[in-house]
């Protein structure tokens, strides 16, 4: 049995042990539940006092779980990991910038924040080099990060330059006050001109690194879509997120039978009809929010990058 995590932007960090999990080592159990966190990282978290069992710090990574034990992970970042994150001079496309926040047009292929085993060449590494004040926030691996984009999704990403702004923007995100719109080219011809997909998303029990529509340990997820253009075999759609779950757009579009073109995880993974594309056709196109300091409405737009625009410039293949 797993408890729901009520924080929209973070993975699950609390569990209640069921009968079938009794006797499992604590470190083995947590590595099966938390993506990309190694047993060595779990062991460091135990040393850091960051893992609680029934409200008390765990003392042994090899602790044998008991029925109804409540496991809580206070942070996913071992103390040793933060020391490994260094500033790197990496070019960034800055769309908007002031003393409190930045909006970046992220390129496809860039990971947003470091994770265990991947501490270099991320957006955070680049941010630390360009904005040294973010180092003061480096209590974890995500200084300034308000939301994220998948590695192979390009487009607009909001970053805070101080803790006060970060907290205010996260609260806006939780209250659904930040509007995020995406452009996606999907497989097949979408019949409806517009619509909404309302289906809860949770971890896929068979493939732990994937998400799926499920009623078990899931969170509400709502995606609105509007057809922009129909082609012979594909449809260009504009999507607006009401919630921000992991892989939400990709999972929801798969569920209605129109996965994102080029998506190797939730789509067919095949590129057909003359299309040559090295990643999924998904781009964070528009962003609208209220500035937490000035109250001004900020509206920004990032055009499709060349690799995606080139596809649309060849309509005979679509």
C-alpha positions in Angstrom: 0.0 0.0 0.0 1.4 3.4 -1.0 0.3 6.8 0.4 -0.5 9.6 -2.1 2.0 12.4 -2.2 0.2 15.7 -2.2 3.1 17.7 -3.6 2.5 18.1 -7.3 6.1 18.5 -8.5 7.9 15.9 -6.4 7.9 12.1 -6.5 6.4 9.9 -3.8 8.4 10.0 -0.6 6.2 8.2 1.9 5.1 4.5 2.0 3.3 2.2 4.3 4.6 -1.4 4.2 2.1 -4.1 3.1 2.3 -7.8 3.9 4.1 -8.7 0.6 6.9 -6.3 1.4 7.6 -7.6 4.9 11.2 -8.7 5.3 12.6 -6.7 2.4 15.7 -4.7 3.1 15.1 -1.0 3.5 17.6 0.0 0.8 16.4 -2.6 -1.6 12.8 -1.5 -1.2 13.6 2.2 -1.7 15.7 1.6 -4.8 12.7 -0.3 -6.3 10.4 2.7 -5.5 12.6 5.7 -6.4 13.8 6.0 -10.0 17.6 6.5 -10.5 18.5 6.3 -6.8 21.1 3.7 -6.2 21.6 1.6 -3.1 24.7 3.6 -2.3 22.7 6.8 -2.4 20.1 5.2 -0.1 22.9 4.2 2.3 24.2 7.8 2.3 20.7 9.1 3.0 20.5 6.8 6.0 23.8 8.2 7.3 22.4 11.7 6.7 19.4 10.9 8.9 17.1 11.6 5.9 15.1 8.4 6.0 12.6 7.9 8.8 11.0 4.7 10.0 7.8 5.3 12.0 9.0 8.9 12.6 12.6 8.0 13.8 15.8 8.1 11.7 16.7 4.7 10.2 20.0 3.4 11.5 20.7 0.5 9.1 20.2 0.3 5.3 19.6 -3.4 5.8 16.7 -3.0 8.2 14.1 -5.7 7.5 10.7 -4.0 6.9 7.8 -4.9 9.1 4.1 -4.8 8.3 2.6 -1.2 8.6 6.1 0.4 9.0 5.8 4.0 7.7 8.8 4.9 5.6 9.5 8.6 4.9 12.3 10.0 2.8 13.0 13.7 3.7 15.1 14.4 0.7 16.2 12.5 -2.4 19.6 14.1 -2.4 22.4 12.6 -0.4 24.8 15.2 1.2 27.6 13.8 -0.9 25.7 14.5 -4.2 25.4 18.2 -3.7 29.1 18.5 -3.5 29.4 17.0 -7.0 27.3 19.7 -8.7 29.6 22.2 -10.3 29.0 25.4 -12.4 29.6 24.8 -16.1 29.6 27.4 -18.8 26.9 26.2 -21.2 25.1 28.5 -23.6 21.5 29.3 -22.6 18.7 30.9 -24.6 17.4 33.5 -22.2 13.9 34.7 -23.2 13.2 36.9 -20.2 15.3 38.0 -17.2 15.0 40.3 -14.2 16.3 40.4 -10.6 13.8 37.8 -9.5 13.4 35.2 -12.2 14.5 33.9 -15.6 12.7 32.2 -18.4 14.8 29.9 -20.6 14.1 28.4 -24.0 15.5 25.0 -23.2 17.0 23.0 -26.0 16.1 19.4 -26.6 18.6 16.9 -25.1 19.3 19.0 -22.0 18.4 17.5 -18.6 16.9 20.0 -16.3 18.6 19.1 -13.0 21.2 16.7 -11.8 20.3 13.3 -10.5 22.3 10.5 -8.9 24.9 9.4 -11.5 24.3 12.4 -13.7 25.8 15.6 -12.2 27.1 17.4 -15.3 25.8 19.1 -18.4 22.4 19.9 -17.0 20.5 23.2 -16.9 21.3 23.6 -13.2 25.0 23.3 -14.0 24.6 26.1 -16.6 22.5 28.2 -14.2 25.1 28.0 -11.4 27.7 29.4 -13.8 25.6 32.3 -15.1 23.8 33.2 -11.8 26.2 32.6 -8.9 23.6 33.7 -6.4 21.8 30.4 -7.0 24.7 28.6 -5.2 23.2 30.0 -1.9 20.1 27.9 -2.6 22.0 24.8 -3.3 20.6 22.7 -0.5 19.5 20.2 -3.1 20.1 19.6 -6.8 17.4 21.9 -8.0 18.3 25.5 -7.1 15.8 27.9 -8.6 13.8 25.2 -10.4 10.0 25.7 -10.4 8.9 23.1 -12.9 10.7 20.8 -15.4 10.6 19.6 -18.9 11.6 16.1 -20.1 15.1 15.9 -21.6 13.9 15.7 -25.2 11.2 18.3 -24.8 12.2 21.8 -25.8 10.8 25.2 -24.9 10.0 27.6 -22.1 11.1 26.9 -18.6 10.7 29.2 -15.6 13.5 29.6 -13.0 13.6 31.6 -9.8 16.7 33.6 -8.7 15.9 33.6 -5.0 14.0 31.4 -2.5 11.2 33.9 -2.0 10.4 34.0 -5.7 10.8 30.2 -6.0 8.3 29.7 -3.2 5.8 32.1 -4.7 6.0 30.6 -8.2 5.6 27.1 -6.8 2.4 28.2 -5.0 1.1 29.7 -8.3 1.9 26.3 -9.9 0.0 24.4 -7.2 -3.0 26.8 -7.6 -3.0 26.3 -11.4 -2.3 30.0 -11.9 0.6 29.5 -14.4 -0.5 28.8 -17.9 1.7 26.4 -19.9 0.9 25.6 -23.5 2.6 23.1 -25.7 2.7 22.2 -29.4 2.8 18.5 -30.3 2.6 16.7 -33.6 0.6 13.5 -33.0 0.1 10.3 -34.9 -3.2 10.0 -36.7 -5.9 12.5 -37.5 -7.7 13.9 -34.4 -11.4 14.1 -35.1 -12.4 16.6 -32.4 -11.5 20.3 -32.9 -10.9 20.6 -29.2 -11.4 18.6 -26.0 -10.1 17.7 -22.6 -8.5 14.6 -21.2 -9.3 14.0 -17.6 -7.5 10.8 -16.3 -5.4 10.2 -13.2 -1.8 9.4 -13.7 0.5 7.2 -11.5 3.6 5.0 -11.7 3.3 2.1 -14.0 3.7 -1.0 -11.7 5.3 -3.1 -14.5 7.7 -0.4 -15.7 8.8 1.8 -12.8 10.3 4.5 -15.0 7.1 5.0 -16.9 3.8 6.6 -16.0 0.3 5.3 -16.8 -3.4 6.1 -16.4 -4.5 4.3 -13.2 -6.7 4.6 -10.2 -4.1 3.2 -7.9 -1.8 5.6 -6.1 -2.4 8.2 -8.8 -3.0 12.0 -9.0 -5.5 14.0 -10.8 -4.4 15.0 -14.3 -6.2 17.2 -16.8 -5.0 18.2 -20.3 -6.9 20.5 -22.7 -6.2 20.3 -26.5 -7.1 22.2 -29.6 -6.3 21.1 -33.1 -4.1 23.6 -35.0 -3.8 21.8 -38.3 -4.6 18.4 -39.7 -2.4 16.6 -42.2 -2.9 13.3 -44.1 -1.4 11.1 -41.3 -0.8 13.5 -38.4 -2.3 16.4 -36.4 -0.7 19.4 -34.9 -2.3 20.2 -31.5 -2.0 23.0 -29.0 -2.2 21.6 -25.4 -2.7 23.4 -22.1 -1.9 21.7 -18.8 -4.3 22.2 -15.9 -2.0 19.9 -13.8 1.7 19.1 -14.1 2.2 15.4 -13.7 5.3 13.6 -14.9 5.0 12.7 -18.7 1.4 14.0 -18.5 1.0 15.1 -22.1 2.7 12.0 -23.5 0.6 9.6 -21.4 -2.7 11.4 -22.1 -2.1 11.5 -25.9 -1.3 7.9 -25.9 -4.5 7.1 -24.0 -6.7 8.7 -26.7 -4.8 6.9 -29.5 -2.8 9.8 -30.7 0.7 9.5 -29.2 3.4 12.1 -29.9 5.3 11.6 -33.1 8.8 10.3 -32.3 8.0 9.3 -28.7 10.0 6.1 -28.0 8.3 5.4 -24.7 4.6 6.2 -25.2 4.4 6.1 -28.9 5.2 3.6 -31.6 8.8 4.7 -31.7 8.7 4.5 -35.5 9.2 7.4 -37.8 7.2 7.0 -40.9 5.9 8.9 -44.0 9.3 10.4 -44.7 9.7 12.1 -41.3 13.3 12.3 -39.9 13.2 13.2 -36.2 15.7 12.4 -33.4 13.2 13.0 -30.6 9.6 13.5 -29.7 7.7 16.4 -31.4 6.8 18.2 -28.2 7.6 21.9 -27.5 6.7 24.2 -24.5 5.4 27.0 -26.7 3.7 29.6 -24.5 4.0 30.6 -20.8 1.8 33.1 -18.9 2.1 34.0 -15.2 1.9 36.8 -12.8 5.2 38.2 -11.6 5.3 37.5 -7.8 7.1 40.8 -7.0 5.5 43.3 -9.4 2.2 41.6 -10.1 2.6 42.2 -13.8 1.3 39.6 -16.2 4.2 38.0 -18.2 3.3 36.4 -21.5 6.0 34.7 -23.5 6.3 32.5 -26.6 9.1 30.4 -28.1 8.7 29.5 -31.8 9.3 25.9 -32.8 13.0 25.0 -33.0 14.4 24.2 -36.5 14.3 20.4 -36.1 10.5 20.6 -35.5 9.7 23.4 -37.9 11.5 21.6 -40.7 8.9 18.8 -40.3 6.0 21.1 -40.8 7.7 22.7 -43.8 7.4 19.4 -45.6 3.6 19.0 -45.6 3.7 16.4 -48.5 5.1 13.9 -45.9 2.4 14.6 -43.3 
